[in-house]
Every structure is written in structure tokens, then in C-alpha cells.
Amino acid sequence: MPTPARHLSGATELLREFNHDSLYTKAEWEYPAASYRALGALSGLVEKLEQAIEQSVRPVMHTYEHGRVRIDGGGDADQAVRHMLAAVDNAKKAAGLLSATVKHLHAITSPMGLDTAGLPGFDD
């Protein structure tokens, strides 16, 4: 059974594949509709980041709440967890802004299309 972290690893791999496949213009990746579809999918992905960020630290919090977090080198667990929670808050805010911005970008590309006037193979 896959662990939650393996799902994120899989998502990372799929994004890497997208980045590779979308690097160059080619069939099915040359017109505005392709951007619109990609941005719609990306919007769906990034809107889930806030929740994923928060849930990614649940194992730490579970361990911390049971008094079992140890910091390498004898560091202060309370201080480390406070620092982690501040970083989580910042990451969630950034993810929310990213989500709103990608949704906006998706909406901007919605009315864009291909001007087929004069192109061979298209009826005018």
C-alpha cells in the first residue's frame, strides 16, 4: 500500500514529465487550447497544496504531542516545532496566493484561440 509521501513523489515525477513533454512545441501542444487545458489541470493541483502542506507535518505533530520529538545535536524540540509551524503558515499563504494566481491565469487563457484565417486545412 502506498504511503502518503509516495503519492507526493508520484506527483513530482508526473510534473517532471509534464515539464519535459511541454518543453517544445509539437502536435497537440501548439495552440492556446492546450495551454488552457494544462492550466486548468495545474490549477486543480495547486489548489490542493495548502491542505497537503498542513497534512505533511501531521506525523511530526503527532510525535511532538506525545513528547517524543528529538532534535539532532540536542536541539530544543519546542523551538523547532514553533519554527516548523511558522514555516507551514508561510507555505500555506504562498500556496493560497499561487492557487489564486494560477486560477486567474487559467481564466485569462479561456477566450484565447487560434486564428485560422488563411491557414491551409481550415475552412474559412
JSON list of C-alpha atoms in Angstrom, two decimals:
[
{"chain": "A", "resi": 1, "resn": "MET", "atom": "CA", "xyz": [0.00, 0.00, 0.00]},
{"chain": "A", "resi": 2, "resn": "PRO", "atom": "CA", "xyz": [1.44, 3.38, -0.97]},
{"chain": "A", "resi": 3, "resn": "THR", "atom": "CA", "xyz": [2.27, 5.79, 1.83]},
{"chain": "A", "resi": 4, "resn": "PRO", "atom": "CA", "xyz": [1.13, 9.42, 1.60]},
{"chain": "A", "resi": 5, "resn": "ALA", "atom": "CA", "xyz": [4.70, 10.55, 0.87]},
{"chain": "A", "resi": 6, "resn": "ARG", "atom": "CA", "xyz": [4.87, 8.15, -2.09]},
{"chain": "A", "resi": 7, "resn": "HIS", "atom": "CA", "xyz": [1.84, 9.89, -3.61]},
{"chain": "A", "resi": 8, "resn": "LEU", "atom": "CA", "xyz": [3.71, 13.18, -3.45]},
{"chain": "A", "resi": 9, "resn": "SER", "atom": "CA", "xyz": [6.75, 11.54, -5.03]},
{"chain": "A", "resi": 10, "resn": "GLY", "atom": "CA", "xyz": [4.50, 10.30, -7.82]},
{"chain": "A", "resi": 11, "resn": "ALA", "atom": "CA", "xyz": [3.06, 13.78, -8.34]},
{"chain": "A", "resi": 12, "resn": "THR", "atom": "CA", "xyz": [6.59, 15.19, -8.50]},
{"chain": "A", "resi": 13, "resn": "GLU", "atom": "CA", "xyz": [7.50, 12.65, -11.18]},
{"chain": "A", "resi": 14, "resn": "LEU", "atom": "CA", "xyz": [4.41, 13.50, -13.21]},
{"chain": "A", "resi": 15, "resn": "LEU", "atom": "CA", "xyz": [5.25, 17.21, -13.05]},
{"chain": "A", "resi": 16, "resn": "ARG", "atom": "CA", "xyz": [8.77, 16.42, -14.22]},
{"chain": "A", "resi": 17, "resn": "GLU", "atom": "CA", "xyz": [7.29, 14.51, -17.16]},
{"chain": "A", "resi": 18, "resn": "PHE", "atom": "CA", "xyz": [5.00, 17.43, -17.98]},
{"chain": "A", "resi": 19, "resn": "ASN", "atom": "CA", "xyz": [7.95, 19.83, -17.91]},
{"chain": "A", "resi": 20, "resn": "HIS", "atom": "CA", "xyz": [9.87, 17.55, -20.26]},
{"chain": "A", "resi": 21, "resn": "ASP", "atom": "CA", "xyz": [6.95, 16.91, -22.64]},
{"chain": "A", "resi": 22, "resn": "SER", "atom": "CA", "xyz": [5.89, 20.56, -22.83]},
{"chain": "A", "resi": 23, "resn": "LEU", "atom": "CA", "xyz": [9.35, 21.99, -23.45]},
{"chain": "A", "resi": 24, "resn": "TYR", "atom": "CA", "xyz": [8.94, 22.17, -27.22]},
{"chain": "A", "resi": 25, "resn": "THR", "atom": "CA", "xyz": [6.04, 23.00, -29.50]},
{"chain": "A", "resi": 26, "resn": "LYS", "atom": "CA", "xyz": [4.70, 19.87, -31.18]},
{"chain": "A", "resi": 27, "resn": "ALA", "atom": "CA", "xyz": [1.40, 18.36, -32.30]},
{"chain": "A", "resi": 28, "resn": "GLU", "atom": "CA", "xyz": [-1.27, 18.78, -29.63]},
{"chain": "A", "resi": 29, "resn": "TRP", "atom": "CA", "xyz": [0.96, 21.31, -27.86]},
{"chain": "A", "resi": 30, "resn": "GLU", "atom": "CA", "xyz": [0.87, 24.28, -30.16]},
{"chain": "A", "resi": 31, "resn": "TYR", "atom": "CA", "xyz": [-2.43, 26.13, -29.75]},
{"chain": "A", "resi": 32, "resn": "PRO", "atom": "CA", "xyz": [-3.98, 28.18, -26.93]},
{"chain": "A", "resi": 33, "resn": "ALA", "atom": "CA", "xyz": [-6.46, 25.42, -26.03]},
{"chain": "A", "resi": 34, "resn": "ALA", "atom": "CA", "xyz": [-3.53, 23.25, -24.93]},
{"chain": "A", "resi": 35, "resn": "SER", "atom": "CA", "xyz": [-2.41, 25.98, -22.52]},
{"chain": "A", "resi": 36, "resn": "TYR", "atom": "CA", "xyz": [-5.95, 26.36, -21.21]},
{"chain": "A", "resi": 37, "resn": "ARG", "atom": "CA", "xyz": [-6.26, 22.62, -20.52]},
{"chain": "A", "resi": 38, "resn": "ALA", "atom": "CA", "xyz": [-2.83, 22.47, -18.87]},
{"chain": "A", "resi": 39, "resn": "LEU", "atom": "CA", "xyz": [-3.53, 25.50, -16.69]},
{"chain": "A", "resi": 40, "resn": "GLY", "atom": "CA", "xyz": [-6.87, 24.02, -15.66]},
{"chain": "A", "resi": 41, "resn": "ALA", "atom": "CA", "xyz": [-5.15, 20.83, -14.53]},
{"chain": "A", "resi": 42, "resn": "LEU", "atom": "CA", "xyz": [-2.37, 22.80, -12.83]},
{"chain": "A", "resi": 43, "resn": "SER", "atom": "CA", "xyz": [-4.96, 24.94, -11.07]},
{"chain": "A", "resi": 44, "resn": "GLY", "atom": "CA", "xyz": [-6.58, 21.79, -9.69]},
{"chain": "A", "resi": 45, "resn": "LEU", "atom": "CA", "xyz": [-3.22, 20.60, -8.44]},
{"chain": "A", "resi": 46, "resn": "VAL", "atom": "CA", "xyz": [-2.07, 23.80, -6.76]},
{"chain": "A", "resi": 47, "resn": "GLU", "atom": "CA", "xyz": [-5.40, 24.38, -5.04]},
{"chain": "A", "resi": 48, "resn": "LYS", "atom": "CA", "xyz": [-4.67, 21.24, -3.05]},
{"chain": "A", "resi": 49, "resn": "LEU", "atom": "CA", "xyz": [-1.23, 22.38, -1.87]},
{"chain": "A", "resi": 50, "resn": "GLU", "atom": "CA", "xyz": [-2.40, 24.18, 1.28]},
{"chain": "A", "resi": 51, "resn": "GLN", "atom": "CA", "xyz": [-4.03, 21.03, 2.62]},
{"chain": "A", "resi": 52, "resn": "ALA", "atom": "CA", "xyz": [-1.08, 18.87, 1.57]},
{"chain": "A", "resi": 53, "resn": "ILE", "atom": "CA", "xyz": [1.36, 21.18, 3.35]},
{"chain": "A", "resi": 54, "resn": "GLU", "atom": "CA", "xyz": [-0.63, 21.10, 6.56]},
{"chain": "A", "resi": 55, "resn": "GLN", "atom": "CA", "xyz": [-1.12, 17.36, 6.48]},
{"chain": "A", "resi": 56, "resn": "SER", "atom": "CA", "xyz": [2.54, 16.72, 5.68]},
{"chain": "A", "resi": 57, "resn": "VAL", "atom": "CA", "xyz": [3.55, 17.78, 9.19]},
{"chain": "A", "resi": 58, "resn": "ARG", "atom": "CA", "xyz": [0.93, 15.67, 10.98]},
{"chain": "A", "resi": 59, "resn": "PRO", "atom": "CA", "xyz": [3.43, 12.91, 11.81]},
{"chain": "A", "resi": 60, "resn": "VAL", "atom": "CA", "xyz": [5.73, 15.47, 13.44]},
{"chain": "A", "resi": 61, "resn": "MET", "atom": "CA", "xyz": [2.85, 16.97, 15.40]},
{"chain": "A", "resi": 62, "resn": "HIS", "atom": "CA", "xyz": [1.60, 13.54, 16.47]},
{"chain": "A", "resi": 63, "resn": "THR", "atom": "CA", "xyz": [5.06, 12.66, 17.74]},
{"chain": "A", "resi": 64, "resn": "TYR", "atom": "CA", "xyz": [5.51, 16.08, 19.36]},
{"chain": "A", "resi": 65, "resn": "GLU", "atom": "CA", "xyz": [2.16, 15.88, 21.16]},
{"chain": "A", "resi": 66, "resn": "HIS", "atom": "CA", "xyz": [3.34, 12.62, 22.69]},
{"chain": "A", "resi": 67, "resn": "GLY", "atom": "CA", "xyz": [6.59, 14.23, 23.84]},
{"chain": "A", "resi": 68, "resn": "ARG", "atom": "CA", "xyz": [8.71, 12.08, 21.55]},
{"chain": "A", "resi": 69, "resn": "VAL", "atom": "CA", "xyz": [10.31, 14.53, 19.08]},
{"chain": "A", "resi": 70, "resn": "ARG", "atom": "CA", "xyz": [14.07, 14.54, 19.33]},
{"chain": "A", "resi": 71, "resn": "ILE", "atom": "CA", "xyz": [16.25, 17.07, 17.53]},
{"chain": "A", "resi": 72, "resn": "ASP", "atom": "CA", "xyz": [19.66, 16.01, 16.23]},
{"chain": "A", "resi": 73, "resn": "GLY", "atom": "CA", "xyz": [22.50, 17.54, 18.20]},
{"chain": "A", "resi": 74, "resn": "GLY", "atom": "CA", "xyz": [20.34, 18.02, 21.29]},
{"chain": "A", "resi": 75, "resn": "GLY", "atom": "CA", "xyz": [18.28, 20.90, 19.90]},
{"chain": "A", "resi": 76, "resn": "ASP", "atom": "CA", "xyz": [15.13, 22.24, 21.52]},
{"chain": "A", "resi": 77, "resn": "ALA", "atom": "CA", "xyz": [12.04, 20.39, 20.22]},
{"chain": "A", "resi": 78, "resn": "ASP", "atom": "CA", "xyz": [9.66, 23.17, 21.29]},
{"chain": "A", "resi": 79, "resn": "GLN", "atom": "CA", "xyz": [11.65, 25.77, 19.39]},
{"chain": "A", "resi": 80, "resn": "ALA", "atom": "CA", "xyz": [11.98, 23.52, 16.33]},
{"chain": "A", "resi": 81, "resn": "VAL", "atom": "CA", "xyz": [8.24, 22.83, 16.23]},
{"chain": "A", "resi": 82, "resn": "ARG", "atom": "CA", "xyz": [7.40, 26.54, 16.60]},
{"chain": "A", "resi": 83, "resn": "HIS", "atom": "CA", "xyz": [9.78, 27.27, 13.72]},
{"chain": "A", "resi": 84, "resn": "MET", "atom": "CA", "xyz": [8.21, 24.48, 11.66]},
{"chain": "A", "resi": 85, "resn": "LEU", "atom": "CA", "xyz": [4.67, 25.78, 12.31]},
{"chain": "A", "resi": 86, "resn": "ALA", "atom": "CA", "xyz": [5.68, 29.30, 11.27]},
{"chain": "A", "resi": 87, "resn": "ALA", "atom": "CA", "xyz": [7.13, 27.86, 8.06]},
{"chain": "A", "resi": 88, "resn": "VAL", "atom": "CA", "xyz": [3.92, 25.85, 7.49]},
{"chain": "A", "resi": 89, "resn": "ASP", "atom": "CA", "xyz": [1.88, 29.03, 7.88]},
{"chain": "A", "resi": 90, "resn": "ASN", "atom": "CA", "xyz": [4.11, 30.86, 5.37]},
{"chain": "A", "resi": 91, "resn": "ALA", "atom": "CA", "xyz": [3.97, 27.95, 2.92]},
{"chain": "A", "resi": 92, "resn": "LYS", "atom": "CA", "xyz": [0.18, 27.78, 3.14]},
{"chain": "A", "resi": 93, "resn": "LYS", "atom": "CA", "xyz": [-0.12, 31.51, 2.48]},
{"chain": "A", "resi": 94, "resn": "ALA", "atom": "CA", "xyz": [2.20, 31.21, -0.51]},
{"chain": "A", "resi": 95, "resn": "ALA", "atom": "CA", "xyz": [0.24, 28.19, -1.79]},
{"chain": "A", "resi": 96, "resn": "GLY", "atom": "CA", "xyz": [-3.01, 30.14, -1.48]},
{"chain": "A", "resi": 97, "resn": "LEU", "atom": "CA", "xyz": [-1.57, 33.00, -3.48]},
{"chain": "A", "resi": 98, "resn": "LEU", "atom": "CA", "xyz": [-0.19, 30.59, -6.08]},
{"chain": "A", "resi": 99, "resn": "SER", "atom": "CA", "xyz": [-3.57, 28.87, -6.36]},
{"chain": "A", "resi": 100, "resn": "ALA", "atom": "CA", "xyz": [-5.43, 32.15, -6.86]},
{"chain": "A", "resi": 101, "resn": "THR", "atom": "CA", "xyz": [-2.88, 33.32, -9.42]},
{"chain": "A", "resi": 102, "resn": "VAL", "atom": "CA", "xyz": [-2.96, 30.09, -11.47]},
{"chain": "A", "resi": 103, "resn": "LYS", "atom": "CA", "xyz": [-6.78, 30.14, -11.43]},
{"chain": "A", "resi": 104, "resn": "HIS", "atom": "CA", "xyz": [-6.61, 33.70, -12.75]},
{"chain": "A", "resi": 105, "resn": "LEU", "atom": "CA", "xyz": [-4.11, 32.66, -15.42]},
{"chain": "A", "resi": 106, "resn": "HIS", "atom": "CA", "xyz": [-6.42, 29.80, -16.43]},
{"chain": "A", "resi": 107, "resn": "ALA", "atom": "CA", "xyz": [-9.32, 32.25, -16.75]},
{"chain": "A", "resi": 108, "resn": "ILE", "atom": "CA", "xyz": [-7.21, 34.65, -18.83]},
{"chain": "A", "resi": 109, "resn": "THR", "atom": "CA", "xyz": [-6.46, 31.91, -21.38]},
{"chain": "A", "resi": 110, "resn": "SER", "atom": "CA", "xyz": [-10.11, 30.84, -21.63]},
{"chain": "A", "resi": 111, "resn": "PRO", "atom": "CA", "xyz": [-11.10, 33.15, -24.50]},
{"chain": "A", "resi": 112, "resn": "MET", "atom": "CA", "xyz": [-7.87, 32.61, -26.44]},
{"chain": "A", "resi": 113, "resn": "GLY", "atom": "CA", "xyz": [-7.93, 30.54, -29.60]},
{"chain": "A", "resi": 114, "resn": "LEU", "atom": "CA", "xyz": [-6.29, 30.03, -32.96]},
{"chain": "A", "resi": 115, "resn": "ASP", "atom": "CA", "xyz": [-6.96, 32.48, -35.80]},
{"chain": "A", "resi": 116, "resn": "THR", "atom": "CA", "xyz": [-7.37, 30.04, -38.66]},
{"chain": "A", "resi": 117, "resn": "ALA", "atom": "CA", "xyz": [-7.99, 32.67, -41.36]},
{"chain": "A", "resi": 118, "resn": "GLY", "atom": "CA", "xyz": [-5.84, 31.81, -44.35]},
{"chain": "A", "resi": 119, "resn": "LEU", "atom": "CA", "xyz": [-4.35, 28.65, -42.86]},
{"chain": "A", "resi": 120, "resn": "PRO", "atom": "CA", "xyz": [-4.38, 25.58, -45.10]},
{"chain": "A", "resi": 121, "resn": "GLY", "atom": "CA", "xyz": [-6.65, 22.80, -43.88]},
{"chain": "A", "resi": 122, "resn": "PHE", "atom": "CA", "xyz": [-9.09, 25.12, -42.10]},
{"chain": "A", "resi": 123, "resn": "ASP", "atom": "CA", "xyz": [-12.42, 26.21, -43.54]},
{"chain": "A", "resi": 124, "resn": "ASP", "atom": "CA", "xyz": [-12.79, 29.99, -43.56]}
]
